[in-house]
Amino acid sequence: MSCFRIVSRMTEGNVVESRTIINRHIESAFAAE
């Protein structure tokens, strides 16, 4: 959860944007597998 905390800290107030970034990372991770 540390990564999520860092992302949320970097994107204070931009929860939607951070969510999109996280979703993209998850999609890329699944695509890699």
PDB file of C-alpha atoms in Angstrom:
ATOM      1  CA  MET A   1       0.000   0.000   0.000  1.00  0.00           C
ATOM      2  CA  SER A   2       3.062   2.258   0.208  1.00  0.00           C
ATOM      3  CA  CYS A   3       2.936   2.864  -3.558  1.00  0.00           C
ATOM      4  CA  PHE A   4      -0.717   3.878  -3.324  1.00  0.00           C
ATOM      5  CA  ARG A   5       0.102   6.289  -0.489  1.00  0.00           C
ATOM      6  CA  ILE A   6       2.888   7.876  -2.539  1.00  0.00           C
ATOM      7  CA  VAL A   7       0.599   8.254  -5.551  1.00  0.00           C
ATOM      8  CA  SER A   8      -2.174   9.758  -3.435  1.00  0.00           C
ATOM      9  CA  ARG A   9       0.353  12.148  -1.880  1.00  0.00           C
ATOM     10  CA  MET A  10       1.681  13.238  -5.277  1.00  0.00           C
ATOM     11  CA  THR A  11      -1.841  13.717  -6.645  1.00  0.00           C
ATOM     12  CA  GLU A  12      -3.503  15.522  -3.746  1.00  0.00           C
ATOM     13  CA  GLY A  13      -7.006  16.459  -4.843  1.00  0.00           C
ATOM     14  CA  ASN A  14      -6.657  14.510  -8.100  1.00  0.00           C
ATOM     15  CA  VAL A  15      -8.147  11.237  -6.896  1.00  0.00           C
ATOM     16  CA  VAL A  16      -9.740  10.524 -10.259  1.00  0.00           C
ATOM     17  CA  GLU A  17      -6.454  11.102 -12.080  1.00  0.00           C
ATOM     18  CA  SER A  18      -4.526   8.890  -9.655  1.00  0.00           C
ATOM     19  CA  ARG A  19      -7.174   6.187 -10.065  1.00  0.00           C
ATOM     20  CA  THR A  20      -6.749   6.313 -13.833  1.00  0.00           C
ATOM     21  CA  ILE A  21      -2.958   6.040 -13.481  1.00  0.00           C
ATOM     22  CA  ILE A  22      -3.283   3.065 -11.121  1.00  0.00           C
ATOM     23  CA  ASN A  23      -5.771   1.379 -13.473  1.00  0.00           C
ATOM     24  CA  ARG A  24      -3.340   1.837 -16.363  1.00  0.00           C
ATOM     25  CA  HIS A  25      -0.521   0.280 -14.341  1.00  0.00           C
ATOM     26  CA  ILE A  26      -2.762  -2.660 -13.447  1.00  0.00           C
ATOM     27  CA  GLU A  27      -3.791  -3.126 -17.088  1.00  0.00           C
ATOM     28  CA  SER A  28      -0.160  -2.999 -18.240  1.00  0.00           C
ATOM     29  CA  ALA A  29       0.793  -5.508 -15.538  1.00  0.00           C
ATOM     30  CA  PHE A  30      -1.921  -7.919 -16.700  1.00  0.00           C
ATOM     31  CA  ALA A  31      -0.888  -7.401 -20.326  1.00  0.00           C
ATOM     32  CA  ALA A  32       2.734  -8.178 -19.405  1.00  0.00           C
ATOM     33  CA  GLU A  33       1.621 -11.544 -18.047  1.00  0.00           C
TER      34      GLU A  33
END
